[in-house]
PDB file of C-alpha atoms in Angstrom:
ATOM      1  CA  MET D 536      16.513  -5.472   5.256  1.00 35.00           C
ATOM      2  CA  LEU D 537      17.255  -8.316   2.889  1.00 34.00           C
ATOM      3  CA  CYS D 538      15.348 -11.564   2.815  1.00 35.00           C
ATOM      4  CA  GLY D 539      16.832 -14.509   4.320  1.00 30.00           C
ATOM      5  CA  MET D 540      14.658 -16.950   2.507  1.00 33.00           C
ATOM      6  CA  SER D 541      15.250 -18.295  -0.955  1.00 33.00           C
ATOM      7  CA  ILE D 542      13.186 -16.460  -3.684  1.00 36.00           C
ATOM      8  CA  ASP D 543      11.204 -19.675  -4.531  1.00 40.00           C
ATOM      9  CA  ALA D 544      10.621 -20.846  -0.990  1.00 39.00           C
ATOM     10  CA  ALA D 545       7.027 -19.764  -0.771  1.00 44.00           C
ATOM     11  CA  ALA D 546       5.922 -20.435  -4.452  1.00 44.00           C
ATOM     12  CA  GLY D 547       4.019 -23.050  -6.082  1.00 46.00           C
ATOM     13  CA  LYS D 548       3.191 -25.217  -3.003  1.00 57.00           C
ATOM     14  CA  PRO D 549      -0.311 -25.888  -1.480  1.00 62.00           C
ATOM     15  CA  GLY D 550      -1.090 -23.614   1.380  1.00 78.00           C
ATOM     16  CA  LYS D 551       2.055 -21.385   0.885  1.00 89.00           C
ATOM     17  CA  PHE D 552       1.947 -17.932  -0.909  1.00 94.00           C
ATOM     18  CA  ARG D 553       4.168 -14.952  -1.226  1.00 98.00           C
ATOM     19  CA  LEU D 554       2.722 -11.429  -1.123  1.00 98.00           C
ATOM     20  CA  VAL D 555       4.446  -8.379  -2.623  1.00 98.00           C
ATOM     21  CA  TYR D 556       3.048  -4.751  -1.438  1.00 98.00           C
ATOM     22  CA  TRP D 557       4.500  -1.626  -2.812  1.00 98.00           C
ATOM     23  CA  ASN D 558       3.630   2.069  -3.401  1.00 98.00           C
ATOM     24  CA  ILE D 559       4.969   2.524  -6.986  1.00 98.00           C
ATOM     25  CA  GLN D 560       4.781   6.152  -6.951  1.00 96.00           C
ATOM     26  CA  ASN D 561       2.570   7.527  -9.730  1.00 93.00           C
ATOM     27  CA  GLY D 562       2.037   4.216 -11.545  1.00 93.00           C
ATOM     28  CA  MET D 563       5.690   3.473 -11.742  1.00 94.00           C
ATOM     29  CA  TRP D 564       6.676   6.823 -13.345  1.00 91.00           C
ATOM     30  CA  ASP D 565      10.138   5.480 -13.513  1.00 93.00           C
ATOM     31  CA  GLY D 566       9.149   2.621 -15.636  1.00 94.00           C
ATOM     32  CA  GLN D 567       7.470   4.477 -18.602  1.00 92.00           C
ATOM     33  CA  ASP D 568      10.731   4.714 -20.648  1.00 93.00           C
ATOM     34  CA  ASP D 569      10.985   0.909 -21.202  1.00 95.00           C
ATOM     35  CA  ASP D 570       7.228  -0.062 -20.995  1.00 95.00           C
ATOM     36  CA  TYR D 571       7.711  -1.036 -17.443  1.00 97.00           C
ATOM     37  CA  GLN D 572      10.105  -4.028 -18.336  1.00 98.00           C
ATOM     38  CA  ARG D 573      12.547  -3.343 -15.417  1.00 98.00           C
ATOM     39  CA  PHE D 574       9.655  -3.238 -13.009  1.00 98.00           C
ATOM     40  CA  THR D 575       7.994  -6.369 -14.284  1.00 98.00           C
ATOM     41  CA  ASP D 576      11.261  -8.187 -14.416  1.00 98.00           C
ATOM     42  CA  TRP D 577      11.886  -7.394 -10.721  1.00 98.00           C
ATOM     43  CA  VAL D 578       8.364  -8.813  -9.916  1.00 98.00           C
ATOM     44  CA  LYS D 579       8.863 -11.920 -11.832  1.00 98.00           C
ATOM     45  CA  GLU D 580      12.149 -12.543 -10.034  1.00 98.00           C
ATOM     46  CA  GLN D 581      10.343 -12.394  -6.620  1.00 98.00           C
ATOM     47  CA  LYS D 582       7.943 -15.064  -7.746  1.00 98.00           C
ATOM     48  CA  PRO D 583       4.956 -13.531  -5.978  1.00 98.00           C
ATOM     49  CA  ASP D 584       1.532 -15.154  -5.635  1.00 97.00           C
ATOM     50  CA  VAL D 585      -0.326 -11.849  -4.974  1.00 98.00           C
ATOM     51  CA  CYS D 586       0.732  -8.295  -5.364  1.00 98.00           C
ATOM     52  CA  VAL D 587      -0.720  -5.224  -4.142  1.00 98.00           C
ATOM     53  CA  TRP D 588       0.321  -1.948  -5.906  1.00 98.00           C
ATOM     54  CA  CYS D 589      -0.441   1.406  -4.301  1.00 98.00           C
ATOM     55  CA  GLU D 590      -0.581   4.586  -6.606  1.00 96.00           C
ATOM     56  CA  ALA D 591      -1.060   2.119  -9.515  1.00 96.00           C
ATOM     57  CA  GLN D 592      -2.147   4.520 -12.145  1.00 93.00           C
ATOM     58  CA  PRO D 593       0.091   6.537 -14.475  1.00 90.00           C
ATOM     59  CA  ILE D 594      -0.330  10.198 -14.006  1.00 87.00           C
ATOM     60  CA  TYR D 595       2.564  12.150 -15.458  1.00 87.00           C
ATOM     61  CA  ASN D 596       4.143  12.040 -19.038  1.00 83.00           C
ATOM     62  CA  ASN D 597       7.377   9.929 -19.271  1.00 80.00           C
ATOM     63  CA  GLY D 598      10.249  11.691 -17.445  1.00 82.00           C
ATOM     64  CA  THR D 599       8.270  14.864 -16.617  1.00 86.00           C
ATOM     65  CA  ALA D 600       6.080  16.297 -13.922  1.00 85.00           C
ATOM     66  CA  LYS D 601       3.461  17.171 -16.645  1.00 84.00           C
ATOM     67  CA  HIS D 602       0.070  15.421 -16.340  1.00 81.00           C
ATOM     68  CA  GLN D 603      -0.732  13.168 -19.054  1.00 75.00           C
ATOM     69  CA  ASP D 604      -2.860  14.836 -21.684  1.00 63.00           C
ATOM     70  CA  ALA D 605      -5.216  11.561 -21.708  1.00 55.00           C
ATOM     71  CA  LEU D 606      -5.481  11.384 -17.910  1.00 53.00           C
ATOM     72  CA  GLN D 607      -9.239  11.683 -18.007  1.00 56.00           C
ATOM     73  CA  GLU D 608      -9.142   8.416 -20.016  1.00 58.00           C
ATOM     74  CA  TRP D 609      -8.109   6.542 -16.938  1.00 59.00           C
ATOM     75  CA  ARG D 610     -11.032   7.566 -14.829  1.00 62.00           C
ATOM     76  CA  GLY D 611     -13.392   4.680 -16.147  1.00 70.00           C
ATOM     77  CA  ASP D 612     -10.739   2.071 -15.077  1.00 87.00           C
ATOM     78  CA  GLU D 613     -11.070   0.125 -18.350  1.00 88.00           C
ATOM     79  CA  ARG D 614      -7.824   1.474 -19.593  1.00 89.00           C
ATOM     80  CA  LEU D 615      -6.158   0.830 -16.111  1.00 93.00           C
ATOM     81  CA  MET D 616      -7.430  -2.875 -16.235  1.00 95.00           C
ATOM     82  CA  ASP D 617      -6.069  -3.402 -19.723  1.00 95.00           C
ATOM     83  CA  MET D 618      -2.603  -1.958 -18.402  1.00 95.00           C
ATOM     84  CA  TRP D 619      -2.339  -4.368 -15.449  1.00 97.00           C
ATOM     85  CA  LYS D 620      -3.701  -7.516 -17.474  1.00 97.00           C
ATOM     86  CA  ARG D 621      -0.659  -6.788 -19.854  1.00 98.00           C
ATOM     87  CA  LEU D 622       1.841  -6.239 -16.987  1.00 98.00           C
ATOM     88  CA  GLY D 623       0.401  -9.046 -14.780  1.00 98.00           C
ATOM     89  CA  LYS D 624       0.838 -11.586 -17.746  1.00 98.00           C
ATOM     90  CA  ARG D 625       4.489 -10.770 -17.698  1.00 98.00           C
ATOM     91  CA  TYR D 626       5.014 -12.183 -14.262  1.00 98.00           C
ATOM     92  CA  GLY D 627       2.254 -14.826 -14.228  1.00 98.00           C
ATOM     93  CA  HIS D 628      -0.724 -13.215 -12.791  1.00 98.00           C
ATOM     94  CA  LYS D 629      -4.005 -13.312 -14.704  1.00 97.00           C
ATOM     95  CA  TYR D 630      -6.450 -12.106 -12.169  1.00 97.00           C
ATOM     96  CA  ILE D 631      -6.870  -8.306 -11.497  1.00 97.00           C
ATOM     97  CA  TYR D 632      -8.767  -6.240  -9.054  1.00 97.00           C
ATOM     98  CA  ILE D 633      -9.008  -2.420  -8.904  1.00 96.00           C
ATOM     99  CA  GLY D 634      -9.997  -0.835  -5.727  1.00 96.00           C
ATOM    100  CA  GLY D 635     -12.370   2.095  -5.105  1.00 93.00           C
ATOM    101  CA  HIS D 636     -10.907   5.399  -5.600  1.00 90.00           C
ATOM    102  CA  ARG D 637     -12.107   8.951  -5.938  1.00 85.00           C
ATOM    103  CA  ASP D 638      -9.017  10.384  -7.580  1.00 83.00           C
ATOM    104  CA  ASN D 639      -5.917   9.208  -9.571  1.00 83.00           C
ATOM    105  CA  TYR D 640      -4.286   6.972  -6.937  1.00 91.00           C
ATOM    106  CA  PRO D 641      -6.033   3.625  -6.966  1.00 94.00           C
ATOM    107  CA  GLN D 642      -4.791   0.397  -5.507  1.00 97.00           C
ATOM    108  CA  VAL D 643      -4.687  -2.570  -7.779  1.00 98.00           C
ATOM    109  CA  VAL D 644      -4.368  -6.369  -6.696  1.00 98.00           C
ATOM    110  CA  THR D 645      -2.850  -8.813  -9.157  1.00 98.00           C
ATOM    111  CA  SER D 646      -2.811 -12.742  -8.470  1.00 98.00           C
ATOM    112  CA  ARG D 647      -2.244 -16.255  -9.619  1.00 96.00           C
ATOM    113  CA  PHE D 648      -5.143 -17.150  -7.831  1.00 94.00           C
ATOM    114  CA  PRO D 649      -8.877 -16.179  -8.576  1.00 94.00           C
ATOM    115  CA  LEU D 650     -10.002 -13.064  -6.841  1.00 96.00           C
ATOM    116  CA  GLU D 651     -13.508 -12.210  -5.605  1.00 97.00           C
ATOM    117  CA  SER D 652     -14.221  -8.554  -5.416  1.00 97.00           C
ATOM    118  CA  VAL D 653     -16.061  -7.907  -2.156  1.00 98.00           C
ATOM    119  CA  ALA D 654     -16.051  -4.062  -1.990  1.00 97.00           C
ATOM    120  CA  ARG D 655     -14.685  -0.889  -3.423  1.00 96.00           C
ATOM    121  CA  ILE D 656     -14.706   1.702  -0.803  1.00 96.00           C
ATOM    122  CA  THR D 657     -14.586   5.498  -1.198  1.00 95.00           C
ATOM    123  CA  GLY D 658     -16.747   6.523   1.623  1.00 92.00           C
ATOM    124  CA  ASN D 659     -20.021   8.520   1.799  1.00 88.00           C
ATOM    125  CA  PRO D 660     -20.781  12.262   1.732  1.00 80.00           C
ATOM    126  CA  ASP D 661     -20.328  12.489   5.417  1.00 81.00           C
ATOM    127  CA  THR D 662     -16.958  10.355   5.791  1.00 85.00           C
ATOM    128  CA  LEU D 663     -14.724  10.359   2.651  1.00 88.00           C
ATOM    129  CA  VAL D 664     -11.802   7.944   1.870  1.00 93.00           C
ATOM    130  CA  SER D 665      -9.504  10.216   0.009  1.00 92.00           C
ATOM    131  CA  HIS D 666      -7.518   7.738  -2.288  1.00 94.00           C
ATOM    132  CA  GLY D 667     -10.027   4.838  -1.772  1.00 94.00           C
ATOM    133  CA  ALA D 668      -9.753   1.433  -0.339  1.00 97.00           C
ATOM    134  CA  GLY D 669     -10.591  -2.171  -1.441  1.00 97.00           C
ATOM    135  CA  TRP D 670     -11.670  -5.570  -0.039  1.00 98.00           C
ATOM    136  CA  VAL D 671     -10.917  -8.543  -2.345  1.00 98.00           C
ATOM    137  CA  ARG D 672     -11.040 -12.194  -1.144  1.00 97.00           C
ATOM    138  CA  LEU D 673      -9.081 -15.280  -2.358  1.00 93.00           C
ATOM    139  CA  GLN D 674      -9.375 -18.892  -1.901  1.00 86.00           C
ATOM    140  CA  LEU D 675      -6.097 -20.534  -0.781  1.00 85.00           C
ATOM    141  CA  ALA D 676      -6.283 -24.165   0.038  1.00 79.00           C
ATOM    142  CA  ASP D 677      -9.185 -24.554   2.284  1.00 85.00           C
ATOM    143  CA  LYS D 678      -8.989 -20.991   3.559  1.00 89.00           C
ATOM    144  CA  HIS D 679     -10.591 -17.676   2.555  1.00 92.00           C
ATOM    145  CA  VAL D 680      -8.086 -15.014   2.731  1.00 96.00           C
ATOM    146  CA  ASN D 681      -9.454 -11.475   2.957  1.00 98.00           C
ATOM    147  CA  ILE D 682      -7.299  -8.533   1.524  1.00 98.00           C
ATOM    148  CA  VAL D 683      -7.939  -5.012   2.422  1.00 98.00           C
ATOM    149  CA  THR D 684      -5.994  -2.311   0.637  1.00 98.00           C
ATOM    150  CA  LEU D 685      -5.969   1.416   1.271  1.00 98.00           C
ATOM    151  CA  HIS D 686      -4.133   4.620   0.840  1.00 97.00           C
ATOM    152  CA  THR D 687      -4.941   7.378   3.300  1.00 97.00           C
ATOM    153  CA  TRP D 688      -4.801  11.086   2.868  1.00 96.00           C
ATOM    154  CA  PRO D 689      -1.292  12.398   2.704  1.00 96.00           C
ATOM    155  CA  GLN D 690      -1.496  16.083   3.804  1.00 97.00           C
ATOM    156  CA  ALA D 691      -0.910  17.857   7.017  1.00 98.00           C
ATOM    157  CA  TYR D 692      -3.991  19.975   6.353  1.00 98.00           C
ATOM    158  CA  GLY D 693      -7.470  18.518   6.202  1.00 97.00           C
ATOM    159  CA  TYR D 694      -9.095  17.017   2.910  1.00 94.00           C
ATOM    160  CA  ASN D 695     -10.441  19.573   0.354  1.00 92.00           C
ATOM    161  CA  VAL D 696      -9.343  22.574   2.638  1.00 97.00           C
ATOM    162  CA  PRO D 697      -8.721  25.479   0.319  1.00 97.00           C
ATOM    163  CA  THR D 698      -5.083  26.988  -0.054  1.00 98.00           C
ATOM    164  CA  GLU D 699      -5.925  30.077   1.850  1.00 98.00           C
ATOM    165  CA  ASP D 700      -6.910  28.049   4.954  1.00 98.00           C
ATOM    166  CA  ARG D 701      -4.277  25.324   4.907  1.00 98.00           C
ATOM    167  CA  GLU D 702      -1.886  26.924   7.575  1.00 98.00           C
ATOM    168  CA  ARG D 703      -4.730  27.099   9.899  1.00 98.00           C
ATOM    169  CA  SER D 704      -5.737  23.555   9.278  1.00 98.00           C
ATOM    170  CA  LYS D 705      -2.311  22.300   9.671  1.00 98.00           C
ATOM    171  CA  ALA D 706      -1.968  23.973  13.127  1.00 98.00           C
ATOM    172  CA  ALA D 707      -5.273  22.390  14.022  1.00 98.00           C
ATOM    173  CA  PHE D 708      -3.915  18.913  12.885  1.00 98.00           C
ATOM    174  CA  GLU D 709      -6.738  18.354  10.778  1.00 98.00           C
ATOM    175  CA  GLY D 710      -4.843  16.078   8.328  1.00 98.00           C
ATOM    176  CA  ASP D 711      -3.899  13.606  11.119  1.00 98.00           C
ATOM    177  CA  LYS D 712      -7.532  13.658  12.344  1.00 98.00           C
ATOM    178  CA  PHE D 713      -9.038  13.222   8.906  1.00 97.00           C
ATOM    179  CA  ARG D 714      -6.794  10.091   8.446  1.00 98.00           C
ATOM    180  CA  ARG D 715      -8.129   8.730  11.790  1.00 98.00           C
ATOM    181  CA  VAL D 716     -11.613   9.173  10.483  1.00 97.00           C
ATOM    182  CA  GLU D 717     -10.780   7.276   7.122  1.00 97.00           C
ATOM    183  CA  MET D 718      -9.158   4.541   9.021  1.00 98.00           C
ATOM    184  CA  GLU D 719     -12.078   3.896  11.270  1.00 97.00           C
ATOM    185  CA  TYR D 720     -14.457   4.028   8.375  1.00 97.00           C
ATOM    186  CA  ILE D 721     -12.324   1.396   6.308  1.00 98.00           C
ATOM    187  CA  CYS D 722     -12.159  -1.029   9.255  1.00 98.00           C
ATOM    188  CA  ARG D 723     -15.689  -0.701  10.042  1.00 97.00           C
ATOM    189  CA  HIS D 724     -16.589  -1.459   6.481  1.00 97.00           C
ATOM    190  CA  THR D 725     -14.376  -4.380   6.179  1.00 98.00           C
ATOM    191  CA  ILE D 726     -13.235  -6.514   9.119  1.00 98.00           C
ATOM    192  CA  GLY D 727     -15.886  -4.824  11.185  1.00 98.00           C
ATOM    193  CA  THR D 728     -18.652  -6.489   9.174  1.00 98.00           C
ATOM    194  CA  ASP D 729     -17.244  -9.874  10.039  1.00 97.00           C
ATOM    195  CA  PRO D 730     -18.381 -11.134  13.640  1.00 96.00           C
ATOM    196  CA  ASP D 731     -15.672 -13.724  13.298  1.00 96.00           C
ATOM    197  CA  GLY D 732     -13.153 -11.467  11.825  1.00 96.00           C
ATOM    198  CA  ALA D 733     -10.692 -11.720  14.799  1.00 97.00           C
ATOM    199  CA  GLU D 734     -10.703 -15.534  14.284  1.00 97.00           C
ATOM    200  CA  GLY D 735     -10.462 -15.387  10.518  1.00 96.00           C
ATOM    201  CA  TYR D 736      -7.830 -14.769   7.758  1.00 97.00           C
ATOM    202  CA  TRP D 737      -7.545 -10.983   7.256  1.00 98.00           C
ATOM    203  CA  MET D 738      -4.674  -8.867   6.071  1.00 98.00           C
ATOM    204  CA  MET D 739      -4.851  -5.006   5.671  1.00 98.00           C
ATOM    205  CA  MET D 740      -2.018  -3.047   3.967  1.00 98.00           C
ATOM    206  CA  GLY D 741      -1.135   0.204   2.263  1.00 98.00           C
ATOM    207  CA  ASP D 742       0.308   3.577   2.514  1.00 98.00           C
ATOM    208  CA  PHE D 743      -0.973   4.838   5.686  1.00 98.00           C
ATOM    209  CA  ASN D 744       0.746   8.114   5.703  1.00 98.00           C
ATOM    210  CA  SER D 745       0.900   7.796   9.471  1.00 98.00           C
ATOM    211  CA  ARG D 746       3.473   6.806  11.982  1.00 98.00           C
ATOM    212  CA  SER D 747       3.031   4.089  14.675  1.00 98.00           C
ATOM    213  CA  ARG D 748       3.493   4.280  18.371  1.00 98.00           C
ATOM    214  CA  VAL D 749       5.597   1.134  18.315  1.00 98.00           C
ATOM    215  CA  ASP D 750       8.272   3.193  16.361  1.00 98.00           C
ATOM    216  CA  ASN D 751       8.026   6.170  18.645  1.00 98.00           C
ATOM    217  CA  TRP D 752      11.453   5.211  20.110  1.00 97.00           C
ATOM    218  CA  VAL D 753      12.704   6.448  16.821  1.00 97.00           C
ATOM    219  CA  TYR D 754      10.616   9.479  16.137  1.00 98.00           C
ATOM    220  CA  LYS D 755      10.074  10.705  19.803  1.00 98.00           C
ATOM    221  CA  TYR D 756       6.795  12.483  19.305  1.00 98.00           C
ATOM    222  CA  PRO D 757       4.986  13.635  22.453  1.00 98.00           C
ATOM    223  CA  ASP D 758       2.709  10.998  23.886  1.00 96.00           C
ATOM    224  CA  GLY D 759      -0.394  12.656  22.679  1.00 96.00           C
ATOM    225  CA  ASP D 760       0.880  13.622  19.297  1.00 98.00           C
ATOM    226  CA  THR D 761      -1.880  13.280  16.732  1.00 98.00           C
ATOM    227  CA  LYS D 762       0.537  11.641  14.081  1.00 98.00           C
ATOM    228  CA  LEU D 763      -0.032   8.496  16.095  1.00 98.00           C
ATOM    229  CA  LEU D 764      -3.712   8.482  15.968  1.00 98.00           C
ATOM    230  CA  VAL D 765      -4.352   6.209  13.005  1.00 98.00           C
ATOM    231  CA  HIS D 766      -2.185   3.251  14.412  1.00 98.00           C
ATOM    232  CA  ASP D 767      -3.462   3.750  17.725  1.00 98.00           C
ATOM    233  CA  TYR D 768      -6.931   3.103  16.644  1.00 98.00           C
ATOM    234  CA  ILE D 769      -5.776  -0.008  14.714  1.00 98.00           C
ATOM    235  CA  ARG D 770      -4.045  -1.375  17.739  1.00 98.00           C
ATOM    236  CA  SER D 771      -6.653  -0.726  20.144  1.00 98.00           C
ATOM    237  CA  GLU D 772      -9.945  -1.250  18.069  1.00 98.00           C
ATOM    238  CA  THR D 773      -9.170  -4.178  15.805  1.00 98.00           C
ATOM    239  CA  PRO D 774      -7.424  -7.529  16.145  1.00 98.00           C
ATOM    240  CA  TYR D 775      -4.766  -6.567  13.566  1.00 98.00           C
ATOM    241  CA  ILE D 776      -1.097  -7.384  14.212  1.00 98.00           C
ATOM    242  CA  ASP D 777       1.785  -5.232  12.688  1.00 98.00           C
ATOM    243  CA  ILE D 778       3.864  -8.163  11.113  1.00 98.00           C
ATOM    244  CA  ILE D 779       6.973  -6.306  10.545  1.00 98.00           C
ATOM    245  CA  ASN D 780       7.211  -4.974  14.249  1.00 97.00           C
ATOM    246  CA  ASP D 781       5.931  -8.146  15.543  1.00 97.00           C
ATOM    247  CA  ARG D 782       8.880 -10.107  14.042  1.00 94.00           C
ATOM    248  CA  ASP D 783      11.477  -7.523  14.809  1.00 94.00           C
ATOM    249  CA  PRO D 784      10.287  -5.229  17.554  1.00 95.00           C
ATOM    250  CA  HIS D 785      13.766  -3.891  18.522  1.00 93.00           C
ATOM    251  CA  SER D 786      14.614  -2.752  14.899  1.00 96.00           C
ATOM    252  CA  PHE D 787      13.424  -0.113  12.651  1.00 97.00           C
ATOM    253  CA  TYR D 788      13.209  -0.136   8.973  1.00 96.00           C
ATOM    254  CA  SER D 789      12.087   2.785   6.858  1.00 97.00           C
ATOM    255  CA  SER D 790       9.524   2.086   3.987  1.00 98.00           C
ATOM    256  CA  THR D 791      10.443   5.397   2.256  1.00 97.00           C
ATOM    257  CA  TRP D 792      13.408   7.095   0.741  1.00 96.00           C
ATOM    258  CA  GLY D 793      13.950   8.914   4.192  1.00 93.00           C
ATOM    259  CA  ARG D 794      13.570   7.794   7.808  1.00 94.00           C
ATOM    260  CA  SER D 795       9.740   7.001   7.931  1.00 97.00           C
ATOM    261  CA  ARG D 796       7.827   3.914   8.229  1.00 98.00           C
ATOM    262  CA  ILE D 797       4.358   4.616   6.773  1.00 98.00           C
ATOM    263  CA  ASP D 798       3.740   1.370   4.845  1.00 98.00           C
ATOM    264  CA  PHE D 799       2.433  -1.547   6.677  1.00 98.00           C
ATOM    265  CA  VAL D 800       0.941  -4.972   6.480  1.00 98.00           C
ATOM    266  CA  TYR D 801      -1.359  -5.952   9.213  1.00 98.00           C
ATOM    267  CA  CYS D 802      -2.826  -9.385   9.845  1.00 98.00           C
ATOM    268  CA  THR D 803      -5.262 -10.943  12.172  1.00 98.00           C
ATOM    269  CA  PRO D 804      -3.697 -13.586  14.601  1.00 98.00           C
ATOM    270  CA  LYS D 805      -4.241 -16.830  12.672  1.00 96.00           C
ATOM    271  CA  LEU D 806      -2.838 -15.207   9.465  1.00 97.00           C
ATOM    272  CA  SER D 807       0.083 -13.517  11.369  1.00 98.00           C
ATOM    273  CA  ALA D 808       0.944 -17.108  12.743  1.00 97.00           C
ATOM    274  CA  ALA D 809       1.261 -18.280   9.259  1.00 96.00           C
ATOM    275  CA  VAL D 810       3.820 -15.604   8.370  1.00 97.00           C
ATOM    276  CA  LYS D 811       7.213 -17.321   7.662  1.00 97.00           C
ATOM    277  CA  GLU D 812       9.149 -14.351   6.533  1.00 97.00           C
ATOM    278  CA  ALA D 813       8.443 -10.597   6.410  1.00 98.00           C
ATOM    279  CA  HIS D 814      10.552  -7.665   5.589  1.00 97.00           C
ATOM    280  CA  ILE D 815      10.717  -4.287   3.950  1.00 98.00           C
ATOM    281  CA  HIS D 816      12.701  -5.043   0.867  1.00 97.00           C
ATOM    282  CA  LEU D 817      15.754  -3.187  -0.320  1.00 96.00           C
ATOM    283  CA  ASP D 818      18.103  -4.232  -3.230  1.00 97.00           C
ATOM    284  CA  SER D 819      19.825  -2.564  -6.118  1.00 97.00           C
ATOM    285  CA  TYR D 820      16.623  -1.930  -7.922  1.00 98.00           C
ATOM    286  CA  THR D 821      14.198  -0.952  -5.167  1.00 98.00           C
ATOM    287  CA  ARG D 822      16.539   1.479  -3.443  1.00 97.00           C
ATOM    288  CA  PRO D 823      15.106   4.903  -3.886  1.00 97.00           C
ATOM    289  CA  VAL D 824      17.007   7.378  -5.727  1.00 96.00           C
ATOM    290  CA  ARG D 825      15.938  10.922  -6.159  1.00 95.00           C
ATOM    291  CA  ASP D 826      15.587  12.227  -9.614  1.00 94.00           C
ATOM    292  CA  GLU D 827      18.054  14.787 -10.552  1.00 93.00           C
ATOM    293  CA  LYS D 828      15.562  17.448 -12.157  1.00 91.00           C
ATOM    294  CA  ILE D 829      12.215  16.775 -10.548  1.00 91.00           C
ATOM    295  CA  LYS D 830      11.581  17.439  -7.018  1.00 85.00           C
ATOM    296  CA  ASN D 831      10.029  14.527  -4.956  1.00 88.00           C
ATOM    297  CA  PHE D 832      10.224  12.104  -7.893  1.00 93.00           C
ATOM    298  CA  TYR D 833      12.258   8.963  -7.241  1.00 96.00           C
ATOM    299  CA  HIS D 834      13.535   6.000  -9.218  1.00 96.00           C
ATOM    300  CA  PRO D 835      11.938   3.589  -9.189  1.00 97.00           C
ATOM    301  CA  SER D 836       9.766   4.742  -6.108  1.00 97.00           C
ATOM    302  CA  ASP D 837       9.778   6.958  -3.164  1.00 97.00           C
ATOM    303  CA  HIS D 838       8.673   3.951  -1.237  1.00 98.00           C
ATOM    304  CA  ARG D 839      10.128   0.347  -0.615  1.00 98.00           C
ATOM    305  CA  PRO D 840       8.269  -2.911  -1.298  1.00 98.00           C
ATOM    306  CA  ILE D 841       7.204  -5.273   1.519  1.00 98.00           C
ATOM    307  CA  ILE D 842       7.571  -8.959   0.906  1.00 98.00           C
ATOM    308  CA  VAL D 843       5.906 -11.674   3.213  1.00 98.00           C
ATOM    309  CA  ASP D 844       5.646 -15.415   2.972  1.00 98.00           C
ATOM    310  CA  PHE D 845       2.799 -17.208   4.325  1.00 96.00           C
ATOM    311  CA  GLU D 846       2.342 -20.918   4.918  1.00 94.00           C
ATOM    312  CA  LEU D 847      -1.267 -21.856   6.083  1.00 90.00           C
TER     313      LEU D 847
END
């Protein structure tokens, strides 16, 4: 779905801002060969005010599926912060936030506006958040806008299930059930801490690795299918609105290379009412193309970005 609004429509005006969210697959693996110049040129063209990048850390050596020898050096986040300060500078963002993560798949927020780090979420010994989540706040005009980022468990089997037990775990739908627990934990520790959250300005976005019941006219899963648990929880237990579906409920747009919408931007009612344009973006650069040699690697990513324009 291509944007019907001019690229600079939301940029540089009080109360208006543009959000770009994108799962950039393994830290924009595709961009290593030119030091991410194609990537940052594309971002600059969109004129975003805030960006949320999922899978924001490089993992593999350039053009290969081999893990970087220096992978351990990323774990302290200092190198990751330096990388995003450098890349953000190219497209005009000086403020950087790294969400909580217990593995190699962090989310990073970059912004033209100052960012207040509220929480980095990884769970606790009883409830893990596999790829982590984050909560950051920005001041826009006279409004506090809360941004929650997340990336839930991707597998059909449960978290940390040993190889020999994975088929049993899949058959018991433990991956879907684990994602549902992750989702509740994230919501309880972000918008759930705010008694006035339903009346405030909150957005939550990420790679949910889950399908929504609102798209089930496409998927045709049984009514009680566990694949729908995550978004059923959000829709029934939180004030969030799925802004892509809310604006075009009779259409379906995949957020991946295939036919699957697993990337979402949710907003509370006040913030949803401020959305002027929202779409899953597809152009000559963002269209996923499978690598000819390496299975499951895509150029530039196996996901498509979401672009949202707000006017508060």
